[in-house]
Amino acid sequence: MKTILITGAAGDVGTHLRRELAGKYLLRLSDIRPIEARTQGEQFALGDIAKMPDMLRISKGVDAIVHLGGFSVEGPWDMILRANIVGCYNVFEAARQNGVKRVLFASSNHATGFYRRDQKIDHRVLTKPDSRYGVSKAFGEQLGSLYADKYGMEVFCMRIGNVTVAPPDKRRLSNWISPGDMARLVSVGLDHPDIKFEIVYGVSDNQRSWYDNSNAYRLGYRPQYDAERFAAEVLAREQPGDPRAELYQGGNFVFAEIGGDPSRPAPKLKTSVKSSRGNKSKPSAKPKASPGKKPARRRSARP
Ligand code: 15L
């Protein structure tokens, strides 16, 4: 069984993946805060990805890395720089030094958040980051490309949407990914025999998707969920949003703080890191469906 290091394992996505991947891989969990409750097949290594000695220690002897760690929303530059730029560099460099060939990078839909909602984008479009956070994700993808070309590493970049049990709002009807589909995508990244450098979208098979995810399908991704089953409920409670946010795929990230309208008061930014992949998706805090349960589908998954 492969041993997989998950950075930022204490965050929301890491917590979903631990449950969904249990029994398929031996999981070495890592975070800057301890994870007390561990199940069989899980090890824990405390570490700060922004510190190279930590990164070298925690990535020793693993078969692959799923890099979720870092700052998970827009934030002050010093925090993005430390966690998402320095941290990401350390992950790839430590992997190279330790001979870990395969790295799955948790990129984000915010690397392309300045595409409009009436555009359908695929894995070949130029990045259009909507925030410093989005820039850090574009950086991680480019770093992955460098390590793939220069050092022969196998890099799988997932532009993840919103990983929750149920999509919390209208925007997420387009970029939602169920925890089960997230695990399916990660398994493709871990087990596909021929990965060099790939970009895929981390989204379920959503009717309202803004993404042409054919590259993920080509590699064997078969999502089993569609956010549409939540649409009526989500749309019924949706309040009219800021028109700039409504225009772009990145939603509020496109004008967070500055940019779209400098006369607007700056929204509050997070100032401390709780986990290395934080809990931005507050609306999803109360799951409406059991994550393990397959919801009824209105249309079948892609073949
Ligand atoms: C992200 O990249 C964030 O990490 C996540 O918390 C969500 O906000 C997601 O994007 C989103 O766009 O919904």
PDB file of C-alpha atoms and ligand atoms in Angstrom:
ATOM      1  CA  MET A   1       0.000   0.000   0.000  1.00  0.00           C
ATOM      2  CA  LYS A   2       1.319   3.469  -0.884  1.00  0.00           C
ATOM      3  CA  THR A   3       2.250   5.887   1.875  1.00  0.00           C
ATOM      4  CA  ILE A   4       0.856   9.330   1.137  1.00  0.00           C
ATOM      5  CA  LEU A   5       1.781  12.534   2.904  1.00  0.00           C
ATOM      6  CA  ILE A   6      -1.108  15.000   3.248  1.00  0.00           C
ATOM      7  CA  THR A   7      -0.004  18.509   4.193  1.00  0.00           C
ATOM      8  CA  GLY A   8      -2.605  20.721   5.834  1.00  0.00           C
ATOM      9  CA  ALA A   9      -4.380  17.556   6.903  1.00  0.00           C
ATOM     10  CA  ALA A  10      -6.215  19.244   9.788  1.00  0.00           C
ATOM     11  CA  GLY A  11      -8.208  21.494   7.438  1.00  0.00           C
ATOM     12  CA  ASP A  12     -11.615  20.844   5.914  1.00  0.00           C
ATOM     13  CA  VAL A  13     -10.387  19.196   2.734  1.00  0.00           C
ATOM     14  CA  GLY A  14      -7.835  17.092   4.600  1.00  0.00           C
ATOM     15  CA  THR A  15     -10.488  15.923   7.026  1.00  0.00           C
ATOM     16  CA  HIS A  16     -12.775  14.841   4.170  1.00  0.00           C
ATOM     17  CA  LEU A  17      -9.899  13.074   2.412  1.00  0.00           C
ATOM     18  CA  ARG A  18      -8.830  11.182   5.519  1.00  0.00           C
ATOM     19  CA  ARG A  19     -12.301   9.691   5.787  1.00  0.00           C
ATOM     20  CA  GLU A  20     -12.686   8.995   2.063  1.00  0.00           C
ATOM     21  CA  LEU A  21      -9.195   7.541   1.480  1.00  0.00           C
ATOM     22  CA  ALA A  22      -9.013   5.401   4.622  1.00  0.00           C
ATOM     23  CA  GLY A  23      -7.984   1.851   3.823  1.00  0.00           C
ATOM     24  CA  LYS A  24      -6.766   2.711   0.302  1.00  0.00           C
ATOM     25  CA  TYR A  25      -3.480   4.312   1.332  1.00  0.00           C
ATOM     26  CA  LEU A  26      -1.352   4.666   4.440  1.00  0.00           C
ATOM     27  CA  LEU A  27      -1.757   8.315   5.332  1.00  0.00           C
ATOM     28  CA  ARG A  28       0.945  10.429   6.895  1.00  0.00           C
ATOM     29  CA  LEU A  29      -0.924  13.470   8.106  1.00  0.00           C
ATOM     30  CA  SER A  30       0.877  16.705   8.666  1.00  0.00           C
ATOM     31  CA  ASP A  31      -0.181  20.128   9.873  1.00  0.00           C
ATOM     32  CA  ILE A  32       1.054  22.977  12.025  1.00  0.00           C
ATOM     33  CA  ARG A  33      -1.505  22.000  14.638  1.00  0.00           C
ATOM     34  CA  PRO A  34      -1.759  18.531  16.119  1.00  0.00           C
ATOM     35  CA  ILE A  35      -4.346  16.014  14.995  1.00  0.00           C
ATOM     36  CA  GLU A  36      -5.208  14.036  18.086  1.00  0.00           C
ATOM     37  CA  ALA A  37      -7.780  11.509  16.916  1.00  0.00           C
ATOM     38  CA  ARG A  38      -6.191   9.197  14.409  1.00  0.00           C
ATOM     39  CA  THR A  39      -7.443   5.994  12.929  1.00  0.00           C
ATOM     40  CA  GLN A  40      -5.659   2.848  11.814  1.00  0.00           C
ATOM     41  CA  GLY A  41      -3.412   3.473   8.844  1.00  0.00           C
ATOM     42  CA  GLU A  42      -2.733   7.078   9.861  1.00  0.00           C
ATOM     43  CA  GLN A  43       0.506   8.561  11.186  1.00  0.00           C
ATOM     44  CA  PHE A  44       0.970  12.163  12.231  1.00  0.00           C
ATOM     45  CA  ALA A  45       3.964  14.443  11.716  1.00  0.00           C
ATOM     46  CA  LEU A  46       3.785  17.941  13.157  1.00  0.00           C
ATOM     47  CA  GLY A  47       5.430  20.426  10.838  1.00  0.00           C
ATOM     48  CA  ASP A  48       5.424  23.864   9.293  1.00  0.00           C
ATOM     49  CA  ILE A  49       5.667  23.792   5.520  1.00  0.00           C
ATOM     50  CA  ALA A  50       7.309  27.227   5.584  1.00  0.00           C
ATOM     51  CA  LYS A  51      10.319  25.645   7.351  1.00  0.00           C
ATOM     52  CA  MET A  52      12.478  23.579   5.047  1.00  0.00           C
ATOM     53  CA  PRO A  53      13.880  21.264   7.755  1.00  0.00           C
ATOM     54  CA  ASP A  54      10.308  20.401   8.767  1.00  0.00           C
ATOM     55  CA  MET A  55       9.332  19.734   5.184  1.00  0.00           C
ATOM     56  CA  LEU A  56      12.368  17.527   4.608  1.00  0.00           C
ATOM     57  CA  ARG A  57      11.545  15.535   7.729  1.00  0.00           C
ATOM     58  CA  ILE A  58       7.843  15.017   7.097  1.00  0.00           C
ATOM     59  CA  SER A  59       8.224  14.046   3.435  1.00  0.00           C
ATOM     60  CA  LYS A  60      10.924  11.418   3.979  1.00  0.00           C
ATOM     61  CA  GLY A  61      10.024   7.970   2.733  1.00  0.00           C
ATOM     62  CA  VAL A  62       6.582   8.673   1.302  1.00  0.00           C
ATOM     63  CA  ASP A  63       5.406   7.582  -2.155  1.00  0.00           C
ATOM     64  CA  ALA A  64       3.531  10.781  -2.974  1.00  0.00           C
ATOM     65  CA  ILE A  65       2.448  14.077  -1.486  1.00  0.00           C
ATOM     66  CA  VAL A  66      -1.011  15.626  -1.521  1.00  0.00           C
ATOM     67  CA  HIS A  67      -0.200  19.251  -0.811  1.00  0.00           C
ATOM     68  CA  LEU A  68      -3.220  20.949   0.758  1.00  0.00           C
ATOM     69  CA  GLY A  69      -1.298  23.083   3.228  1.00  0.00           C
ATOM     70  CA  GLY A  70      -1.153  26.864   3.129  1.00  0.00           C
ATOM     71  CA  PHE A  71      -3.467  29.825   3.509  1.00  0.00           C
ATOM     72  CA  SER A  72      -6.810  28.831   2.008  1.00  0.00           C
ATOM     73  CA  VAL A  73      -8.417  32.211   1.255  1.00  0.00           C
ATOM     74  CA  GLU A  74      -7.379  35.769   0.422  1.00  0.00           C
ATOM     75  CA  GLY A  75      -5.102  37.163   3.115  1.00  0.00           C
ATOM     76  CA  PRO A  76      -2.374  39.678   3.867  1.00  0.00           C
ATOM     77  CA  TRP A  77       0.661  39.384   1.632  1.00  0.00           C
ATOM     78  CA  ASP A  78       3.083  38.348   4.378  1.00  0.00           C
ATOM     79  CA  MET A  79       0.886  35.360   5.215  1.00  0.00           C
ATOM     80  CA  ILE A  80       0.317  34.368   1.600  1.00  0.00           C
ATOM     81  CA  LEU A  81       4.047  34.719   0.956  1.00  0.00           C
ATOM     82  CA  ARG A  82       5.039  32.548   3.885  1.00  0.00           C
ATOM     83  CA  ALA A  83       2.424  29.819   3.685  1.00  0.00           C
ATOM     84  CA  ASN A  84       1.655  29.625  -0.038  1.00  0.00           C
ATOM     85  CA  ILE A  85       4.803  30.779  -1.799  1.00  0.00           C
ATOM     86  CA  VAL A  86       7.643  29.741   0.537  1.00  0.00           C
ATOM     87  CA  GLY A  87       5.625  26.773   1.807  1.00  0.00           C
ATOM     88  CA  CYS A  88       4.829  25.555  -1.676  1.00  0.00           C
ATOM     89  CA  TYR A  89       8.439  25.902  -2.784  1.00  0.00           C
ATOM     90  CA  ASN A  90       9.549  23.878   0.235  1.00  0.00           C
ATOM     91  CA  VAL A  91       7.082  21.117  -0.609  1.00  0.00           C
ATOM     92  CA  PHE A  92       8.392  20.665  -4.168  1.00  0.00           C
ATOM     93  CA  GLU A  93      12.028  21.072  -3.181  1.00  0.00           C
ATOM     94  CA  ALA A  94      11.787  18.675  -0.243  1.00  0.00           C
ATOM     95  CA  ALA A  95      10.020  16.170  -2.475  1.00  0.00           C
ATOM     96  CA  ARG A  96      12.837  16.428  -5.007  1.00  0.00           C
ATOM     97  CA  GLN A  97      15.541  16.062  -2.365  1.00  0.00           C
ATOM     98  CA  ASN A  98      13.780  13.077  -0.798  1.00  0.00           C
ATOM     99  CA  GLY A  99      13.143  11.399  -4.158  1.00  0.00           C
ATOM    100  CA  VAL A 100       9.352  11.690  -3.908  1.00  0.00           C
ATOM    101  CA  LYS A 101       8.360  11.854  -7.537  1.00  0.00           C
ATOM    102  CA  ARG A 102       4.679  12.545  -7.368  1.00  0.00           C
ATOM    103  CA  VAL A 103       3.085  15.690  -5.973  1.00  0.00           C
ATOM    104  CA  LEU A 104      -0.615  16.528  -6.103  1.00  0.00           C
ATOM    105  CA  PHE A 105      -1.029  20.255  -5.680  1.00  0.00           C
ATOM    106  CA  ALA A 106      -4.242  21.754  -4.325  1.00  0.00           C
ATOM    107  CA  SER A 107      -4.583  24.672  -6.687  1.00  0.00           C
ATOM    108  CA  SER A 108      -7.837  26.591  -6.719  1.00  0.00           C
ATOM    109  CA  ASN A 109     -10.591  27.930  -8.930  1.00  0.00           C
ATOM    110  CA  HIS A 110      -9.239  31.323  -7.806  1.00  0.00           C
ATOM    111  CA  ALA A 111      -6.209  30.828 -10.054  1.00  0.00           C
ATOM    112  CA  THR A 112      -8.716  31.469 -12.860  1.00  0.00           C
ATOM    113  CA  GLY A 113     -11.288  33.480 -10.900  1.00  0.00           C
ATOM    114  CA  PHE A 114     -11.235  36.483 -13.238  1.00  0.00           C
ATOM    115  CA  TYR A 115     -12.817  34.495 -16.052  1.00  0.00           C
ATOM    116  CA  ARG A 116     -16.414  35.487 -16.436  1.00  0.00           C
ATOM    117  CA  ARG A 117     -19.262  33.198 -15.608  1.00  0.00           C
ATOM    118  CA  ASP A 118     -20.451  33.149 -19.200  1.00  0.00           C
ATOM    119  CA  GLN A 119     -17.122  31.600 -20.218  1.00  0.00           C
ATOM    120  CA  LYS A 120     -16.342  27.899 -20.144  1.00  0.00           C
ATOM    121  CA  ILE A 121     -12.665  27.293 -19.486  1.00  0.00           C
ATOM    122  CA  ASP A 122     -10.478  24.231 -19.798  1.00  0.00           C
ATOM    123  CA  HIS A 123      -7.063  23.226 -18.467  1.00  0.00           C
ATOM    124  CA  ARG A 124      -5.278  25.084 -21.275  1.00  0.00           C
ATOM    125  CA  VAL A 125      -6.426  28.634 -20.517  1.00  0.00           C
ATOM    126  CA  LEU A 126      -4.022  31.168 -19.077  1.00  0.00           C
ATOM    127  CA  THR A 127      -4.444  31.717 -15.389  1.00  0.00           C
ATOM    128  CA  LYS A 128      -6.449  34.810 -14.380  1.00  0.00           C
ATOM    129  CA  PRO A 129      -6.016  35.013 -10.625  1.00  0.00           C
ATOM    130  CA  ASP A 130      -8.600  36.992  -8.697  1.00  0.00           C
ATOM    131  CA  SER A 131      -6.549  37.660  -5.551  1.00  0.00           C
ATOM    132  CA  ARG A 132      -3.106  37.324  -3.995  1.00  0.00           C
ATOM    133  CA  TYR A 133      -4.337  33.913  -2.938  1.00  0.00           C
ATOM    134  CA  GLY A 134      -5.162  33.116  -6.571  1.00  0.00           C
ATOM    135  CA  VAL A 135      -1.710  34.321  -7.635  1.00  0.00           C
ATOM    136  CA  SER A 136      -0.135  31.981  -5.092  1.00  0.00           C
ATOM    137  CA  LYS A 137      -2.060  29.095  -6.641  1.00  0.00           C
ATOM    138  CA  ALA A 138      -0.924  30.074 -10.135  1.00  0.00           C
ATOM    139  CA  PHE A 139       2.621  30.205  -8.724  1.00  0.00           C
ATOM    140  CA  GLY A 140       2.271  26.691  -7.335  1.00  0.00           C
ATOM    141  CA  GLU A 141       1.130  25.392 -10.708  1.00  0.00           C
ATOM    142  CA  GLN A 142       4.079  27.024 -12.451  1.00  0.00           C
ATOM    143  CA  LEU A 143       6.485  25.690  -9.850  1.00  0.00           C
ATOM    144  CA  GLY A 144       5.031  22.248 -10.475  1.00  0.00           C
ATOM    145  CA  SER A 145       5.613  22.706 -14.182  1.00  0.00           C
ATOM    146  CA  LEU A 146       9.258  23.607 -13.512  1.00  0.00           C
ATOM    147  CA  TYR A 147       9.811  20.583 -11.277  1.00  0.00           C
ATOM    148  CA  ALA A 148       8.144  18.308 -13.829  1.00  0.00           C
ATOM    149  CA  ASP A 149      10.246  19.564 -16.736  1.00  0.00           C
ATOM    150  CA  LYS A 150      13.533  20.052 -14.932  1.00  0.00           C
ATOM    151  CA  TYR A 151      13.550  17.151 -12.502  1.00  0.00           C
ATOM    152  CA  GLY A 152      11.113  14.679 -14.057  1.00  0.00           C
ATOM    153  CA  MET A 153       8.652  14.951 -11.217  1.00  0.00           C
ATOM    154  CA  GLU A 154       5.018  13.916 -11.685  1.00  0.00           C
ATOM    155  CA  VAL A 155       2.760  16.825 -10.889  1.00  0.00           C
ATOM    156  CA  PHE A 156      -1.023  16.856 -10.742  1.00  0.00           C
ATOM    157  CA  CYS A 157      -2.573  20.279 -10.149  1.00  0.00           C
ATOM    158  CA  MET A 158      -6.196  20.320  -9.035  1.00  0.00           C
ATOM    159  CA  ARG A 159      -8.015  23.646  -9.390  1.00  0.00           C
ATOM    160  CA  ILE A 160     -10.360  22.871  -6.574  1.00  0.00           C
ATOM    161  CA  GLY A 161     -13.754  24.504  -6.224  1.00  0.00           C
ATOM    162  CA  ASN A 162     -15.728  24.154  -3.015  1.00  0.00           C
ATOM    163  CA  VAL A 163     -15.329  20.871  -1.135  1.00  0.00           C
ATOM    164  CA  THR A 164     -18.409  20.563   1.036  1.00  0.00           C
ATOM    165  CA  VAL A 165     -21.194  18.118   1.674  1.00  0.00           C
ATOM    166  CA  ALA A 166     -23.694  20.497   0.044  1.00  0.00           C
ATOM    167  CA  PRO A 167     -23.030  23.662  -1.993  1.00  0.00           C
ATOM    168  CA  PRO A 168     -23.652  26.699   0.228  1.00  0.00           C
ATOM    169  CA  ASP A 169     -24.641  29.253  -2.440  1.00  0.00           C
ATOM    170  CA  LYS A 170     -25.343  29.877  -6.120  1.00  0.00           C
ATOM    171  CA  ARG A 171     -21.698  30.298  -7.126  1.00  0.00           C
ATOM    172  CA  ARG A 172     -20.862  26.950  -5.624  1.00  0.00           C
ATOM    173  CA  LEU A 173     -23.543  25.231  -7.735  1.00  0.00           C
ATOM    174  CA  SER A 174     -20.955  25.692 -10.474  1.00  0.00           C
ATOM    175  CA  ASN A 175     -17.723  24.830  -8.667  1.00  0.00           C
ATOM    176  CA  TRP A 176     -18.854  22.408  -5.975  1.00  0.00           C
ATOM    177  CA  ILE A 177     -17.138  19.067  -5.453  1.00  0.00           C
ATOM    178  CA  SER A 178     -18.456  16.428  -3.115  1.00  0.00           C
ATOM    179  CA  PRO A 179     -15.953  14.896  -0.704  1.00  0.00           C
ATOM    180  CA  GLY A 180     -16.356  11.543  -2.472  1.00  0.00           C
ATOM    181  CA  ASP A 181     -15.575  13.060  -5.879  1.00  0.00           C
ATOM    182  CA  MET A 182     -12.630  14.915  -4.367  1.00  0.00           C
ATOM    183  CA  ALA A 183     -11.244  11.593  -3.172  1.00  0.00           C
ATOM    184  CA  ARG A 184     -11.869  10.067  -6.614  1.00  0.00           C
ATOM    185  CA  LEU A 185      -9.898  12.860  -8.244  1.00  0.00           C
ATOM    186  CA  VAL A 186      -7.054  12.512  -5.753  1.00  0.00           C
ATOM    187  CA  SER A 187      -6.941   8.767  -6.423  1.00  0.00           C
ATOM    188  CA  VAL A 188      -6.572   9.463 -10.146  1.00  0.00           C
ATOM    189  CA  GLY A 189      -3.672  11.758  -9.332  1.00  0.00           C
ATOM    190  CA  LEU A 190      -2.060   9.201  -7.058  1.00  0.00           C
ATOM    191  CA  ASP A 191      -2.571   6.078  -9.120  1.00  0.00           C
ATOM    192  CA  HIS A 192      -2.530   7.057 -12.788  1.00  0.00           C
ATOM    193  CA  PRO A 193       0.601   5.425 -14.213  1.00  0.00           C
ATOM    194  CA  ASP A 194       1.503   8.226 -16.587  1.00  0.00           C
ATOM    195  CA  ILE A 195       1.378  11.675 -15.039  1.00  0.00           C
ATOM    196  CA  LYS A 196       3.943  14.255 -16.079  1.00  0.00           C
ATOM    197  CA  PHE A 197       2.313  17.617 -15.555  1.00  0.00           C
ATOM    198  CA  GLU A 198      -1.460  17.902 -15.520  1.00  0.00           C
ATOM    199  CA  ILE A 199      -4.030  20.537 -14.670  1.00  0.00           C
ATOM    200  CA  VAL A 200      -7.540  19.411 -13.823  1.00  0.00           C
ATOM    201  CA  TYR A 201     -10.546  21.036 -12.202  1.00  0.00           C
ATOM    202  CA  GLY A 202     -11.604  19.783  -8.797  1.00  0.00           C
ATOM    203  CA  VAL A 203     -15.341  19.926  -9.403  1.00  0.00           C
ATOM    204  CA  SER A 204     -18.168  17.402  -9.464  1.00  0.00           C
ATOM    205  CA  ASP A 205     -20.204  16.705 -12.581  1.00  0.00           C
ATOM    206  CA  ASN A 206     -22.219  19.914 -12.121  1.00  0.00           C
ATOM    207  CA  GLN A 207     -24.783  20.931 -14.725  1.00  0.00           C
ATOM    208  CA  ARG A 208     -23.890  24.587 -14.077  1.00  0.00           C
ATOM    209  CA  SER A 209     -20.136  24.026 -14.317  1.00  0.00           C
ATOM    210  CA  TRP A 210     -17.951  26.745 -15.861  1.00  0.00           C
ATOM    211  CA  TYR A 211     -15.291  24.176 -16.617  1.00  0.00           C
ATOM    212  CA  ASP A 212     -14.496  21.869 -19.459  1.00  0.00           C
ATOM    213  CA  ASN A 213     -12.901  19.192 -17.311  1.00  0.00           C
ATOM    214  CA  SER A 214     -12.067  16.882 -20.197  1.00  0.00           C
ATOM    215  CA  ASN A 215      -8.471  16.526 -19.062  1.00  0.00           C
ATOM    216  CA  ALA A 216      -9.596  15.002 -15.775  1.00  0.00           C
ATOM    217  CA  TYR A 217     -12.023  12.684 -17.610  1.00  0.00           C
ATOM    218  CA  ARG A 218      -9.260  11.670 -20.019  1.00  0.00           C
ATOM    219  CA  LEU A 219      -7.174  10.579 -17.031  1.00  0.00           C
ATOM    220  CA  GLY A 220     -10.029   8.514 -15.615  1.00  0.00           C
ATOM    221  CA  TYR A 221     -11.895  10.826 -13.256  1.00  0.00           C
ATOM    222  CA  ARG A 222     -15.553   9.746 -12.952  1.00  0.00           C
ATOM    223  CA  PRO A 223     -17.422  12.099 -10.640  1.00  0.00           C
ATOM    224  CA  GLN A 224     -20.654  10.741  -9.240  1.00  0.00           C
ATOM    225  CA  TYR A 225     -22.303  13.887  -7.964  1.00  0.00           C
ATOM    226  CA  ASP A 226     -24.005  16.927  -9.448  1.00  0.00           C
ATOM    227  CA  ALA A 227     -24.733  20.071  -7.420  1.00  0.00           C
ATOM    228  CA  GLU A 228     -28.037  20.460  -9.262  1.00  0.00           C
ATOM    229  CA  ARG A 229     -29.926  18.393  -6.731  1.00  0.00           C
ATOM    230  CA  PHE A 230     -29.322  21.236  -4.251  1.00  0.00           C
ATOM    231  CA  ALA A 231     -30.180  24.023  -6.710  1.00  0.00           C
ATOM    232  CA  ALA A 232     -33.785  24.740  -5.754  1.00  0.00           C
ATOM    233  CA  GLU A 233     -32.961  25.014  -2.074  1.00  0.00           C
ATOM    234  CA  VAL A 234     -29.797  27.073  -2.647  1.00  0.00           C
ATOM    235  CA  LEU A 235     -31.473  29.494  -5.066  1.00  0.00           C
ATOM    236  CA  ALA A 236     -34.492  29.965  -2.808  1.00  0.00           C
ATOM    237  CA  ARG A 237     -32.322  31.371  -0.022  1.00  0.00           C
ATOM    238  CA  GLU A 238     -29.817  33.244  -2.240  1.00  0.00           C
ATOM    239  CA  GLN A 239     -29.717  37.022  -1.662  1.00  0.00           C
ATOM    240  CA  PRO A 240     -28.778  39.296  -4.583  1.00  0.00           C
ATOM    241  CA  GLY A 241     -24.987  39.621  -4.601  1.00  0.00           C
ATOM    242  CA  ASP A 242     -22.561  42.351  -5.605  1.00  0.00           C
ATOM    243  CA  PRO A 243     -22.820  42.679  -9.406  1.00  0.00           C
ATOM    244  CA  ARG A 244     -19.028  42.483  -9.822  1.00  0.00           C
ATOM    245  CA  ALA A 245     -18.899  39.269  -7.888  1.00  0.00           C
ATOM    246  CA  GLU A 246     -21.830  37.946  -9.915  1.00  0.00           C
ATOM    247  CA  LEU A 247     -19.939  38.550 -13.135  1.00  0.00           C
ATOM    248  CA  TYR A 248     -16.827  36.555 -12.337  1.00  0.00           C
ATOM    249  CA  GLN A 249     -16.205  32.944 -11.468  1.00  0.00           C
ATOM    250  CA  GLY A 250     -14.160  33.932  -8.414  1.00  0.00           C
ATOM    251  CA  GLY A 251     -17.119  35.716  -6.790  1.00  0.00           C
ATOM    252  CA  ASN A 252     -16.190  37.970  -3.885  1.00  0.00           C
ATOM    253  CA  PHE A 253     -12.496  37.215  -4.300  1.00  0.00           C
ATOM    254  CA  VAL A 254     -12.417  39.478  -7.379  1.00  0.00           C
ATOM    255  CA  PHE A 255     -12.971  42.608  -5.319  1.00  0.00           C
ATOM    256  CA  ALA A 256     -11.867  41.561  -1.859  1.00  0.00           C
ATOM    257  CA  GLU A 257     -10.049  44.530  -0.374  1.00  0.00           C
ATOM    258  CA  ILE A 258      -9.111  46.491  -3.503  1.00  0.00           C
ATOM    259  CA  GLY A 259      -9.555  46.224  -7.218  1.00  0.00           C
ATOM    260  CA  GLY A 260     -13.088  46.427  -8.533  1.00  0.00           C
ATOM    261  CA  ASP A 261     -14.151  49.434  -6.482  1.00  0.00           C
ATOM    262  CA  PRO A 262     -11.527  51.185  -4.345  1.00  0.00           C
ATOM    263  CA  SER A 263     -14.196  53.338  -2.684  1.00  0.00           C
ATOM    264  CA  ARG A 264     -15.604  50.303  -0.901  1.00  0.00           C
ATOM    265  CA  PRO A 265     -14.464  49.658   2.639  1.00  0.00           C
ATOM    266  CA  ALA A 266     -11.932  46.883   2.832  1.00  0.00           C
ATOM    267  CA  PRO A 267     -13.424  43.591   3.930  1.00  0.00           C
ATOM    268  CA  LYS A 268     -11.838  42.081   7.003  1.00  0.00           C
ATOM    269  CA  LEU A 269      -9.010  39.707   6.240  1.00  0.00           C
ATOM    270  CA  LYS A 270      -8.016  36.756   8.326  1.00  0.00           C
ATOM    271  CA  THR A 271      -4.944  37.595  10.343  1.00  0.00           C
ATOM    272  CA  SER A 272      -4.025  34.292  11.888  1.00  0.00           C
ATOM    273  CA  VAL A 273      -3.568  30.826  10.492  1.00  0.00           C
ATOM    274  CA  LYS A 274      -5.605  28.231  12.337  1.00  0.00           C
ATOM    275  CA  SER A 275      -4.852  25.329  10.108  1.00  0.00           C
ATOM    276  CA  SER A 276      -2.738  25.062   7.064  1.00  0.00           C
ATOM    277  CA  ARG A 277      -5.879  24.726   4.943  1.00  0.00           C
ATOM    278  CA  GLY A 278      -8.420  26.786   6.829  1.00  0.00           C
ATOM    279  CA  ASN A 279     -12.184  26.783   7.150  1.00  0.00           C
ATOM    280  CA  LYS A 280     -13.419  29.389   4.797  1.00  0.00           C
ATOM    281  CA  SER A 281     -16.608  27.666   3.777  1.00  0.00           C
ATOM    282  CA  LYS A 282     -18.634  28.653   6.817  1.00  0.00           C
ATOM    283  CA  PRO A 283     -22.050  28.066   5.205  1.00  0.00           C
ATOM    284  CA  SER A 284     -21.237  24.409   4.870  1.00  0.00           C
ATOM    285  CA  ALA A 285     -20.489  23.999   8.542  1.00  0.00           C
ATOM    286  CA  LYS A 286     -23.799  22.190   9.079  1.00  0.00           C
ATOM    287  CA  PRO A 287     -23.885  19.371   6.579  1.00  0.00           C
ATOM    288  CA  LYS A 288     -27.286  18.604   5.159  1.00  0.00           C
ATOM    289  CA  ALA A 289     -26.517  15.149   3.953  1.00  0.00           C
ATOM    290  CA  SER A 290     -24.297  12.406   5.143  1.00  0.00           C
ATOM    291  CA  PRO A 291     -20.991  12.746   3.322  1.00  0.00           C
ATOM    292  CA  GLY A 292     -20.766   9.032   2.816  1.00  0.00           C
ATOM    293  CA  LYS A 293     -24.203   8.784   1.291  1.00  0.00           C
ATOM    294  CA  LYS A 294     -24.690   9.047  -2.413  1.00  0.00           C
ATOM    295  CA  PRO A 295     -27.421  11.583  -3.161  1.00  0.00           C
ATOM    296  CA  ALA A 296     -30.172  10.828  -5.653  1.00  0.00           C
ATOM    297  CA  ARG A 297     -29.048  12.069  -9.023  1.00  0.00           C
ATOM    298  CA  ARG A 298     -31.119  13.794 -11.629  1.00  0.00           C
ATOM    299  CA  ARG A 299     -28.815  12.740 -14.395  1.00  0.00           C
ATOM    300  CA  SER A 300     -26.238  10.089 -14.614  1.00  0.00           C
ATOM    301  CA  ALA A 301     -22.527  10.573 -14.263  1.00  0.00           C
ATOM    302  CA  ARG A 302     -20.459  10.864 -17.389  1.00  0.00           C
ATOM    303  CA  PRO A 303     -19.464   7.512 -18.747  1.00  0.00           C
TER     304      PRO A 303
HETATM  305  C1  15L B   1     -10.922  28.108  -2.386  1.00  0.00           C
HETATM  306  O1  15L B   1      -9.877  28.067  -2.999  1.00  0.00           O
HETATM  307  C2  15L B   1     -10.934  28.069  -0.899  1.00  0.00           C
HETATM  308  O2  15L B   1      -9.835  27.364  -0.371  1.00  0.00           O
HETATM  309  C3  15L B   1     -12.209  27.474  -0.388  1.00  0.00           C
HETATM  310  O3  15L B   1     -12.258  27.719   0.998  1.00  0.00           O
HETATM  311  C4  15L B   1     -13.435  28.048  -1.082  1.00  0.00           C
HETATM  312  O4  15L B   1     -13.557  29.375  -0.755  1.00  0.00           O
HETATM  313  C5  15L B   1     -13.315  27.855  -2.569  1.00  0.00           C
HETATM  314  O5  15L B   1     -12.092  28.342  -3.050  1.00  0.00           O
HETATM  315  C6  15L B   1     -14.457  28.535  -3.356  1.00  0.00           C
HETATM  316  O6  15L B   1     -14.191  29.276  -4.285  1.00  0.00           O
HETATM  317  O7  15L B   1     -15.591  28.251  -3.052  1.00  0.00           O
END
